[in-house]
Coordinates of C-alpha atoms in Angstrom, one line a residue:
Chain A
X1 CA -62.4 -9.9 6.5
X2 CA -63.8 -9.0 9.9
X3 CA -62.9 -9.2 13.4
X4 CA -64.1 -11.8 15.8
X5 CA -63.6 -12.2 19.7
X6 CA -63.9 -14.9 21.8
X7 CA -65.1 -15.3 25.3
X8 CA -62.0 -15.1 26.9
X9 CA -61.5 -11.5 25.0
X10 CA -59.5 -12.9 22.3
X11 CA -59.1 -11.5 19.1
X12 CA -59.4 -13.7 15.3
X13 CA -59.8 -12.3 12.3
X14 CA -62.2 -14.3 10.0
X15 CA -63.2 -14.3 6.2
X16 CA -67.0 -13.8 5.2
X17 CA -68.0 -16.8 2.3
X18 CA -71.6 -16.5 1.2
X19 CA -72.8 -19.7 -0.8
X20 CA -74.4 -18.3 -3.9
X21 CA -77.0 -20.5 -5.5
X22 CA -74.8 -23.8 -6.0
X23 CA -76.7 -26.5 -6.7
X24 CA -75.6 -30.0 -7.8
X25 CA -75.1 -30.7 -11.6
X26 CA -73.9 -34.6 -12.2
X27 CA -73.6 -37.6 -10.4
X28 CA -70.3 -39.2 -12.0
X29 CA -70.1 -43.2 -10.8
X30 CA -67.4 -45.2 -9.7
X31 CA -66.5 -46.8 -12.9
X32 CA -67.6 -44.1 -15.5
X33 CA -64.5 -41.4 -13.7
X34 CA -61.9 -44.4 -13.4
X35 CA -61.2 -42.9 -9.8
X36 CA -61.5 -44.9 -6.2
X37 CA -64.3 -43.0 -5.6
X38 CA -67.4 -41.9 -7.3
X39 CA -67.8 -38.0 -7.9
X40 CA -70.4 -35.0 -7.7
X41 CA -70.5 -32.1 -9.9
X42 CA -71.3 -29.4 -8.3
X43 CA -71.9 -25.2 -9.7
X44 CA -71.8 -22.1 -8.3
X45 CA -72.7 -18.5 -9.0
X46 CA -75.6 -18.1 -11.9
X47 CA -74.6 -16.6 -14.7
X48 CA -76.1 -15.6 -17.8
X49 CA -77.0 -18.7 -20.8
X50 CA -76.1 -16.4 -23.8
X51 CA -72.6 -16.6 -24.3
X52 CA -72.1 -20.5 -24.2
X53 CA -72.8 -23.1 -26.8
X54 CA -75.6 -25.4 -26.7
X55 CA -73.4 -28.8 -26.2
X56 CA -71.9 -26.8 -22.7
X57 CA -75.3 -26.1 -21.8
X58 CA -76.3 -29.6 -21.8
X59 CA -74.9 -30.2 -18.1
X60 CA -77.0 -27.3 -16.4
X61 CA -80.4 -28.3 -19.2
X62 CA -80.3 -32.0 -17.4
X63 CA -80.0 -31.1 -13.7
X64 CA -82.5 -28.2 -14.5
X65 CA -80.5 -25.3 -13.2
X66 CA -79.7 -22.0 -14.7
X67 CA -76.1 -21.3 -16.0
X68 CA -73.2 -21.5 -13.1
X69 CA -69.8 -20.0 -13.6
X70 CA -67.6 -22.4 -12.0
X71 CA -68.1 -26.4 -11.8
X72 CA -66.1 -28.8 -9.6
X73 CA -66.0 -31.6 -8.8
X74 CA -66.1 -33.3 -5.4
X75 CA -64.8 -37.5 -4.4
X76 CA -68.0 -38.0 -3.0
X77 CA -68.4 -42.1 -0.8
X78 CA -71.4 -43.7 -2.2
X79 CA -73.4 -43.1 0.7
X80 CA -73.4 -39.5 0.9
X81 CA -74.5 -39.6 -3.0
X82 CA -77.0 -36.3 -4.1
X83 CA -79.7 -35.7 -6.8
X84 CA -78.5 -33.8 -9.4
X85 CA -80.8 -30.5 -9.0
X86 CA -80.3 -30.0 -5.5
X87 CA -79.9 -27.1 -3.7
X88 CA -76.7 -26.5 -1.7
X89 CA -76.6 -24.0 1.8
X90 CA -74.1 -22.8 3.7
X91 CA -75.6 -24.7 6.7
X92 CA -74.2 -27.8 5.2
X93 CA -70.9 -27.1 7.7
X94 CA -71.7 -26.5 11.7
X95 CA -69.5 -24.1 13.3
X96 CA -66.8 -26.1 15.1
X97 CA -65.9 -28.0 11.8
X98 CA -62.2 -27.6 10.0
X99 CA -62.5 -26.6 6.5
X100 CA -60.1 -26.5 3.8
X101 CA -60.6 -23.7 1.1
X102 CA -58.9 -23.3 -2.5
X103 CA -59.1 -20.9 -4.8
X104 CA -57.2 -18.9 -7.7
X105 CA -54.6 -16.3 -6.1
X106 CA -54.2 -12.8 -7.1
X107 CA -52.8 -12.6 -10.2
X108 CA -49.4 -10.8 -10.2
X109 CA -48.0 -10.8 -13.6
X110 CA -44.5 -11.6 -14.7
X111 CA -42.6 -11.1 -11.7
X112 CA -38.7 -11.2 -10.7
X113 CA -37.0 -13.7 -8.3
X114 CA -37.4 -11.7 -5.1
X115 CA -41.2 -11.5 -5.2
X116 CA -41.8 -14.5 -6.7
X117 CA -39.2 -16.6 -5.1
X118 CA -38.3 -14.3 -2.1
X119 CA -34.4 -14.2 -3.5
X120 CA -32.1 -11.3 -1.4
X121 CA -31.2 -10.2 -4.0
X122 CA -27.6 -7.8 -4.4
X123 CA -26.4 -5.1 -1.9
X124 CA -27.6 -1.9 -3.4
X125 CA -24.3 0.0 -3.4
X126 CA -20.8 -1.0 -2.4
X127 CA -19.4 -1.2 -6.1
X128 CA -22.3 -2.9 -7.4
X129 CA -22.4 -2.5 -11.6
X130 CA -26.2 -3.0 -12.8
X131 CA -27.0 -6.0 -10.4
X132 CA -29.9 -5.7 -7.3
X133 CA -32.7 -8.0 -7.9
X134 CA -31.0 -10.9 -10.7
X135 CA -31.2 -14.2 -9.6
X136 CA -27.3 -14.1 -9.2
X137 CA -25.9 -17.9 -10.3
X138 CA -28.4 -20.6 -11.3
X139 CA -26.1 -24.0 -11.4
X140 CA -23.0 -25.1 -10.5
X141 CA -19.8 -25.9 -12.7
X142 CA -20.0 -29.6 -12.3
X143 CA -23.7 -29.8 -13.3
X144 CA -22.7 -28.0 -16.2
X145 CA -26.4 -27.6 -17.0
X146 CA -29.8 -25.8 -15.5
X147 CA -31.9 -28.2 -13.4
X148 CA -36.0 -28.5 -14.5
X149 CA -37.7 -26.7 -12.0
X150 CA -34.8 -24.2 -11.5
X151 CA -36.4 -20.8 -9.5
X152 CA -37.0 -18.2 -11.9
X153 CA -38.6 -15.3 -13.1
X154 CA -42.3 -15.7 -14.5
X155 CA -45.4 -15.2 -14.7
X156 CA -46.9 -15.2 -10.7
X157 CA -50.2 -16.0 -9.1
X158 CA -53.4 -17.1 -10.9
X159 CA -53.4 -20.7 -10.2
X160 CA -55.1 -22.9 -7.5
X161 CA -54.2 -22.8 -3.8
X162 CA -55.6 -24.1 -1.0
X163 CA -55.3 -22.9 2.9
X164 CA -56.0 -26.2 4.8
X165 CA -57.4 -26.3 8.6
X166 CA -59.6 -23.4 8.9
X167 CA -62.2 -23.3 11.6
X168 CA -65.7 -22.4 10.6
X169 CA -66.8 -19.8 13.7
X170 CA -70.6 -19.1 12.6
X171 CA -72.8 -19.6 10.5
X172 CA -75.6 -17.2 8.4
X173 CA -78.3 -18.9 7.3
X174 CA -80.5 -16.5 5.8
X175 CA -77.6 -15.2 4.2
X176 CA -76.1 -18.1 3.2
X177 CA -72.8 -17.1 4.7
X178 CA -69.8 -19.0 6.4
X179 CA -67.0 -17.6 8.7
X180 CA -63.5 -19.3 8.1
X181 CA -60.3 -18.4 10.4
X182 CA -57.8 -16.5 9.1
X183 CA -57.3 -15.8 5.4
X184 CA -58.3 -17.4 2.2
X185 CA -56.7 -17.3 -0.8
X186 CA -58.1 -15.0 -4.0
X187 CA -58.8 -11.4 -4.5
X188 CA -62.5 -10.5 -2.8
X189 CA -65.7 -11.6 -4.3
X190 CA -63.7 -14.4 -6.2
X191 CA -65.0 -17.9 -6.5
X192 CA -63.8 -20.3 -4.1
X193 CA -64.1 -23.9 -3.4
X194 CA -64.8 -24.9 0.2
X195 CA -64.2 -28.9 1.4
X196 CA -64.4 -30.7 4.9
X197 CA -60.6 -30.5 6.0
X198 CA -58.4 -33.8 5.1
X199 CA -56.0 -33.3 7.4
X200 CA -55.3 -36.1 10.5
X201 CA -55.6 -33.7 13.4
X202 CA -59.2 -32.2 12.9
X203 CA -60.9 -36.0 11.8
X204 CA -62.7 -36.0 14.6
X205 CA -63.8 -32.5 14.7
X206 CA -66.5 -33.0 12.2
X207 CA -68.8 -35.0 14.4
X208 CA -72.6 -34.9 13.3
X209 CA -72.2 -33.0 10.3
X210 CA -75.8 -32.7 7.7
X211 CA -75.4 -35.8 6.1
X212 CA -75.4 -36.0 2.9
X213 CA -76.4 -32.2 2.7
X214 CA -78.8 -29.5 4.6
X215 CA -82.4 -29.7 2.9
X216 CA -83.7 -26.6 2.9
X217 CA -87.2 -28.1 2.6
X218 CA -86.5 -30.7 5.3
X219 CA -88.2 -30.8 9.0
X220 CA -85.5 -28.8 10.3
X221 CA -85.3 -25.4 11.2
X222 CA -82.3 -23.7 12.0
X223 CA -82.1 -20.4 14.3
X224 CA -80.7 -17.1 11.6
X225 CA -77.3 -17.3 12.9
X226 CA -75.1 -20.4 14.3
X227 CA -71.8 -19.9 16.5
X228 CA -69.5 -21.9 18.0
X229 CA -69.3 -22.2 21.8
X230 CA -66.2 -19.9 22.1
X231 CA -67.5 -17.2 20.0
X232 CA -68.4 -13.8 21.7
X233 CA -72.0 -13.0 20.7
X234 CA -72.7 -9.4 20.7
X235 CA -76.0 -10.0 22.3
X236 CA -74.2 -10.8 26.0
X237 CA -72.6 -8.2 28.3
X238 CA -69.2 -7.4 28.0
X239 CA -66.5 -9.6 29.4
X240 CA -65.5 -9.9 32.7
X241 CA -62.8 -11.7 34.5
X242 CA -63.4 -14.0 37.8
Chain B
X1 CA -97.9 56.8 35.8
X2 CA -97.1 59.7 34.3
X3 CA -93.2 60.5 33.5
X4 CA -91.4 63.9 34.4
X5 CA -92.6 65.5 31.7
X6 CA -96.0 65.7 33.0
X7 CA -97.5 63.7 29.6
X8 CA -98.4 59.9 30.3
X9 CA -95.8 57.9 29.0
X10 CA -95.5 56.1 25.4
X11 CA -96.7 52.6 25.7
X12 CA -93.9 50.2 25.5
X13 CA -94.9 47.2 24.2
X14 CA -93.8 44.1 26.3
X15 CA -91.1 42.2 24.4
X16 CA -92.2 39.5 22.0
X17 CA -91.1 35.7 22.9
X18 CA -88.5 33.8 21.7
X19 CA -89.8 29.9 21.4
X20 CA -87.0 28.0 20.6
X21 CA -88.3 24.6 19.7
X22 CA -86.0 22.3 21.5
X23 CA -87.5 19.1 19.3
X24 CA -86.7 20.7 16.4
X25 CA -82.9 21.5 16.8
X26 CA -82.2 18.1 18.2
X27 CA -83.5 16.6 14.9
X28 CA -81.3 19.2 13.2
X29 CA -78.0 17.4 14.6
X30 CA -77.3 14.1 13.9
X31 CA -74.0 12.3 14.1
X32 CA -72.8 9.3 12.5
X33 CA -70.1 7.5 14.3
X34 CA -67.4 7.7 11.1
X35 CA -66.9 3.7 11.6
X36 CA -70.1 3.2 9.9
X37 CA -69.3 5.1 6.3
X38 CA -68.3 1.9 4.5
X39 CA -65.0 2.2 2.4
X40 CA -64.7 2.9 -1.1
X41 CA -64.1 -0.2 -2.9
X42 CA -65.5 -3.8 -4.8
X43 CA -66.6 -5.4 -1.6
X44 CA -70.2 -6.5 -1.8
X45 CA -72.8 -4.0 0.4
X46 CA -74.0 -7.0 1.7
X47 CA -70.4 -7.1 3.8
X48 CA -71.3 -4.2 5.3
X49 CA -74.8 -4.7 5.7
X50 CA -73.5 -7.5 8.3
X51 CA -71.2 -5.5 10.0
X52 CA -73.8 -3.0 10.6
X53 CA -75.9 -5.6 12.4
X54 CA -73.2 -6.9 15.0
X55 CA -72.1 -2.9 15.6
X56 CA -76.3 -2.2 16.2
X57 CA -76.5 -5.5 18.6
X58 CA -72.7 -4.1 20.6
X59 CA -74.4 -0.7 20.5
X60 CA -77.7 -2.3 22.4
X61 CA -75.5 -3.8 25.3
X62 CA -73.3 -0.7 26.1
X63 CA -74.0 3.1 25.1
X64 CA -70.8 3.8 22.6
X65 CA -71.3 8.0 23.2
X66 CA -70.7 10.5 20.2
X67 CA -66.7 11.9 20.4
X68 CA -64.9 13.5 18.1
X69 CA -61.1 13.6 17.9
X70 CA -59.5 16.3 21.2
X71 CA -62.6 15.1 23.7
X72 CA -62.0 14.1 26.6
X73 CA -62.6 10.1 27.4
X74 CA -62.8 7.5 30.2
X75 CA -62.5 3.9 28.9
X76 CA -62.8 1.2 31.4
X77 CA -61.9 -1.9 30.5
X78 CA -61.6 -6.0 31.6
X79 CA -58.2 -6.7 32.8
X80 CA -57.2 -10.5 34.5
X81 CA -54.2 -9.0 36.1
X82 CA -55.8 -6.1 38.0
X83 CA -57.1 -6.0 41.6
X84 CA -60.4 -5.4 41.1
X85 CA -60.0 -6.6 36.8
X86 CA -61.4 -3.6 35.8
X87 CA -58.5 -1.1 34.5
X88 CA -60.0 2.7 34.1
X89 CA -57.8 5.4 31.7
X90 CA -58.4 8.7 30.8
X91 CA -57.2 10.5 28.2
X92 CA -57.2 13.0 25.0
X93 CA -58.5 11.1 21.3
X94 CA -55.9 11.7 19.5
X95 CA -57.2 10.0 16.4
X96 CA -59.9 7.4 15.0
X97 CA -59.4 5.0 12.8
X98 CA -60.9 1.8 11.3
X99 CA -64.3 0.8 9.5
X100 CA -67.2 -1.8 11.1
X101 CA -66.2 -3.7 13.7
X102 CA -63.0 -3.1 13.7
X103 CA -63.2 0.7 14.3
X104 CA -60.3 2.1 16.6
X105 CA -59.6 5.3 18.8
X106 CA -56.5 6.2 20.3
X107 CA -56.6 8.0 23.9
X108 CA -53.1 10.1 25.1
X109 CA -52.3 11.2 28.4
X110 CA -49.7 11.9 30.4
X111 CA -49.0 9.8 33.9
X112 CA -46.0 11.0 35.9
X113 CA -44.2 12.8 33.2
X114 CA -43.8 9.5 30.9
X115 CA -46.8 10.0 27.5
X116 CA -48.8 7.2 27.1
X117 CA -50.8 6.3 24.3
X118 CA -53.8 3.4 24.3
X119 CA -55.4 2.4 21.4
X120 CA -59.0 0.8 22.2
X121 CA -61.1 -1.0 19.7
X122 CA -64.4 0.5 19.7
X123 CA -66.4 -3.1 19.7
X124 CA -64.5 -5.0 22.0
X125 CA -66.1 -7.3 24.3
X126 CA -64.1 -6.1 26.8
X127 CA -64.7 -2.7 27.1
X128 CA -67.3 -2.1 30.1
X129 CA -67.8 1.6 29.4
X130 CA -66.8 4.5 27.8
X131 CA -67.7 7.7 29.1
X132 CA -67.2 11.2 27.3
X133 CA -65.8 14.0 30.1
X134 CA -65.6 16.9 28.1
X135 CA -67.3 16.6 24.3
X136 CA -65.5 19.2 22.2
X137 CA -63.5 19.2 18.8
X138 CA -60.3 20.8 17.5
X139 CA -58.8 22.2 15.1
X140 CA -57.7 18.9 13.0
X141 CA -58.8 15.3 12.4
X142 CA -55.6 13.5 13.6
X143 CA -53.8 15.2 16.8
X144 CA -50.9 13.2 16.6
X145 CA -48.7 16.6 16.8
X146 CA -49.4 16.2 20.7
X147 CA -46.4 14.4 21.2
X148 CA -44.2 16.3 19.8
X149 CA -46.0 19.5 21.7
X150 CA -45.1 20.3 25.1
X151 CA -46.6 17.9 27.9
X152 CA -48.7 20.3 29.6
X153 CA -51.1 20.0 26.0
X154 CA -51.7 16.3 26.9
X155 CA -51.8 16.1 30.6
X156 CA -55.5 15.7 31.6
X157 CA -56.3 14.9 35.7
X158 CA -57.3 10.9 36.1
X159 CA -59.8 12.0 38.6
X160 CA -61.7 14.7 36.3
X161 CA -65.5 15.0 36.6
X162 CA -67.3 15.2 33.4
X163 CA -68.0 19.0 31.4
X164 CA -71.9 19.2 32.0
X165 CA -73.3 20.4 28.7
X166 CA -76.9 21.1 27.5
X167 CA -78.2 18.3 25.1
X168 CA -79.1 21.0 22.0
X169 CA -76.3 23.1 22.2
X170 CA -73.2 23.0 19.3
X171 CA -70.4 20.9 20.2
X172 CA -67.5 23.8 20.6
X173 CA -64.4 23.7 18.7
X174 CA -61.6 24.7 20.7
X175 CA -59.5 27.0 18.6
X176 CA -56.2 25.9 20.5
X177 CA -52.4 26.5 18.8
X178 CA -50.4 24.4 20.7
X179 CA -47.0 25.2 21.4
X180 CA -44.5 22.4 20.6
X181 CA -41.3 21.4 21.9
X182 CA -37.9 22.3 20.1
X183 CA -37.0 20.3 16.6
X184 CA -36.4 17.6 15.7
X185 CA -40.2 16.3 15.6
X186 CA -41.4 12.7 14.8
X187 CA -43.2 14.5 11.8
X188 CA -42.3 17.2 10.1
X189 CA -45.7 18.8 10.9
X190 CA -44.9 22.1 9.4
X191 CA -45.4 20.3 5.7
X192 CA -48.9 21.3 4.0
X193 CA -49.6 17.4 3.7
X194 CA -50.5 17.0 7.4
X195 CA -52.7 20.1 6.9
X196 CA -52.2 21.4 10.6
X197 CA -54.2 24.1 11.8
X198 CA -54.2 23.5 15.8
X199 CA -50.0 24.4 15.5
X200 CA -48.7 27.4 16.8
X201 CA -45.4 27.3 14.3
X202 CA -42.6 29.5 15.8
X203 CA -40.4 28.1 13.1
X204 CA -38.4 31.2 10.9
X205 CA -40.2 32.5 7.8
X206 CA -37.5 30.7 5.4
X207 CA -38.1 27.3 6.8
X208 CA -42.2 27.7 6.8
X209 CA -42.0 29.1 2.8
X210 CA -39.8 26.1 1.9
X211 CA -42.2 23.4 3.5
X212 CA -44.6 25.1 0.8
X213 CA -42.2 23.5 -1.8
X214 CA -43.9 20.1 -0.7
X215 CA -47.4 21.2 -1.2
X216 CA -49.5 19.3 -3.9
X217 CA -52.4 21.7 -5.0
X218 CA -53.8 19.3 -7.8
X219 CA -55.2 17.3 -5.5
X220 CA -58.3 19.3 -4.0
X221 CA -58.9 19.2 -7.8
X222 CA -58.2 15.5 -8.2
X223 CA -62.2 13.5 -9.6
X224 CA -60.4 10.0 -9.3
X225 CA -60.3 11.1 -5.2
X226 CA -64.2 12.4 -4.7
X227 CA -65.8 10.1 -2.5
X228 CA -69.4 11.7 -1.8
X229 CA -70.5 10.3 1.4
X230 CA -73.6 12.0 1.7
X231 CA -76.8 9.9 0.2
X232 CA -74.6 6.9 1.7
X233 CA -74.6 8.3 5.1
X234 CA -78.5 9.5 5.1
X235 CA -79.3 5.7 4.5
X236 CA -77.2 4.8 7.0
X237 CA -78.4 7.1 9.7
X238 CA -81.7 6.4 9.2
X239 CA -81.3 2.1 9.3
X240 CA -78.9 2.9 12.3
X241 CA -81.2 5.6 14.0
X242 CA -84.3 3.2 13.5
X243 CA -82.9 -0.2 15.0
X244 CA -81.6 1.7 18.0
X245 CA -85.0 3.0 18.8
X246 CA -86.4 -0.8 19.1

């Protein structure tokens, strides 16, 4: 995580992504998934072939594309539709866009209530015989049982999450890297899956995005580094006020 | 000539020079601002590698000068709600803290008997200027002890004109023992954790032996703690040292 100011002397903090060699494995249609739209599977980081049986292989062997270590899939319209084998940047998103990011959380172990639940808890003296972090009462007397679902202690963290709305402010391209606002679920350097945001307010933020996907080997040439019009780039004098 | 003796006197030869090579002991010295010594941790090098550039490019626009903690600075800064925006303070670094772009220094002075403590971040946009009055270093690496010592340690004059120094000279290290104001203290400074050597403890024998109690002499000892910064900080002075020059 980094800071980041804007021109009016703002300060955001931001989290650093870097696409790493994710390339697109399977084009899934309509019918063939049973879903309303047709899908794209698409793999991340390389990783090495030995330690997988041939019949997992099989994906990467037919899109021609080393091992990846996570594949997901994306509901994908039909026009926006990608050859398997492709090559995917980071200059697929334009700064100004709203992004939504999942990923697995930190993995906490078994936890009690209060951490996992954010319970109060017991006072921790005033008479108090063996009793400061238990869940206190779980049902009432007329229930006379223990609902499904019921808060409880367990095993905490390690499953998917995802932070919705986050603004992309700039864009690496040589790196392959993509600042998102605020923070992102996962420890660092863990795998993450990054989508165009799906909520009502930013639909029309994502005008003129590369559609379907940035070609790398297209006619286009992008400048190293992308901002958005807000950001403070280091290369202008410092900030005044009128 | 001849002396009063009457015998001509014993040639004297004329003393030999002394070339100091001015070139060569401004190589000698080189400072790395401590924001640039990346963390020990998993992040990936390239993190920092990025980091470096945008604290290279801020570096370009406005001259961030070498300071240690206990010299003497004058930040000017943006500021909407002043008269002419600009907003200038002067004061003691009491401490610096942060890595990369975020990097952080904290300036103390007194104004009209009421302490007051600023903490500027180093790559702001909307810092104008920093300039260093008087480039020395003390005693510790954290001088938070200065508000528990009497005022007169952090008053400095608003209007001060900078210390000249020569350009190869040592930066001195002013050997000051502050005196401090009567307990109870924010901090109980005395304790060997804080490691205090710019302190000038008028505290009774007894209380200063049973501080001692809280001492923890493993840890100079402790391998899990080394963090060698040395080969880190050689590459890094020489990528820094070389984009500058461009």
């Amino acid at each position: 995580m980094m800071p980041i100011w804007t021109k009016s002397g703002k300060k955001h903090a931001v989290t650093l992504l870097k696409v790493q060699d994710c390339h697109v494995l399977r084009y899934v249609s309509k019918e063939e998934s049973g879903g309303k739209t047709s899908k794209l599977l698409v793999g991340g980081k390389n990783v090495s072939p030995f330690y997988k049986s041939e019949s997992a292989m099989e994906i990467f062997k037919e899109a021609g594309v080393p091992r990846k270590q996570k594949v997901t899939t994306f509901n994908v319209t039909d026009d926006a539709i990608i050859k398997p084998g492709t090559p995917l940047y980071a200059a697929h998103f334009r700064p100004g866009q709203f992004v939504d990011v999942t990923a697995k959380t930190i993995g906490k172990g078994f936890q009690g209530v209060m951490k996992r639940w954010g319970f109060k808890g017991q006072p921790a003296s005033h008479g108090q015989t063996k009793t400061h972090r238990r869940p206190g009462a779980i049902s009432t007397n007329k229930a006379a049982k223990v609902y499904r679902g019921k808060k409880m202690p367990g095993k905490m963290g390690n499953i998917y999450r995802t932070t919705f709305g986050l603004k992309v402010w700039r864009i690496n391209t040589k790196h392959d890297i993509i600042y998102v606002n605020g923070s992102v679920p996962g420890h660092t350097n863990c795998l993450v899956k990054v989508k165009d945001s799906k909520l009502p307010t930013y639909k029309d933020y994502n005008k003129n995005p590369p559609f379907p996907t940035f070609f790398a080997d297209g006619d286009e040439k992008l400048p190293e580094d992308l901002y958005d019009e807000e950001i403070f780039q280091f290369m202008d004098p410092s900030v005044t006020y009128a | 000539r001849i002396s009063s003796d009457g015998k001509p006197a014993k040639f004297q030869p004329p003393p030999k020079p002394v070339i100091i090579d001015k070139q060569k002991q401004r190589e000698e010295r080189r400072f790395l601002s401590p924001e640039f010594i990346p963390p020990r941790g998993r992040t990936d090098p390239l993190k920092f590698y990025i980091e470096r550039k945008d604290m290279i490019q801020r570096r370009k626009v406005i001259n961030i000068p070498e300071f240690y903690v206990g010299s003497i600075l004058a930040v000017t800064t943006a500021d909407p709600y002043a008269n002419d925006k600009t907003n200038r303070f002067v004061g003691i670094c009491i401490q610096r803290g942060g890595k990369g772009l975020g990097a952080t220094f904290v300036l103390r002075n007194v104004i009209e008997d009421q302490g007051v403590e600023v903490c500027y971040e180093l790559y702001s946009p909307r810092i104008q200027a920093i300039e260093v009055l008087k480039l020395e270093k003390r005693l510790d690496d954290n001088l938070m002890y200065l508000r528990d010592a009497l005022p007169e340690y952090s008053t400095f004059d608003m209007n001060m004109k900078p210390v000249s120094r020569l350009d190869h000279e040592e930066i001195p290290v002013n050997k000051l023992q502050v005196r401090m104001k009567p307990k109870p203290w924010s901090k109980r400074w005395e304790r060997p954790k804080y490691n205090i050597k710019g302190i000038k403890f008028e505290l009774p024998e007894k209380k200063m032996k049973e501080a001692q109690k809280w001492s923890q002499p493993w840890l100079e000892f402790d391998m899990l703690r080394e963090y060698d910064t040395s080969k880190i900080e050689d590459k890094i002075w020489k990528e820094v040292s070389e984009e500058l020059k461009k």
